[in-house]
Structures are given as structure tokens and as C-alpha cells.
Amino acid sequence: MSERPGLQDDLQSLERFRDWLQSLVAAQQPLEEWSMSREQLRERWLPRLQERDHFASSLYF
């Protein structure tokens, strides 16, 4: 089964989009977090998330 040229173009476009998304994720996450365990990440971010949630809920009540 031969691939159509349009299908190959679509595949290359999706691969470029995937690479772009990966670069965005890498740019947003500090490098030291890549080696942290799930529990370490939870300890690091949970207080900040709870603080943000508390602040957001205080805007509505």
C-alpha cells in the first residue's frame, strides 16, 4: 500500500506540531523538576496550588 503525498505532508505537519508542543513544555518546566519524584513534585507544588485555589475562591465569595 503506497502512501499518498497528502498523507505524508499531514504526518510531517503533525510531527512538527508535536515537536513545537514539546518545546513549550520543556520551556515551562524547570530542569530540576525533570529528575524529581512524584512525591517531591507534590510537596513542591501542592502548597502553591492550594494558595491559588484559596485566592480564586475568595474572588467569588
Steps between C-alpha positions, in 0.01 A plus 500: 500500500657826392453815701342798334714818486233688698517243779877537524464880517240465776728268695792743474276786608384303805860413589599867484202588719598229750857629512374854553276390789789310659716812481228701675476245780876489541516879517235515772640237737819569695772249417538376857137386498572242232695289750256542791271222615125538499502551878769770477298681235188473715684650800633779283181598322208404725534800735514738204198340337301512823593865547389578146172312551433688824568833331280411202210395721524821701438698183152351463378502861 
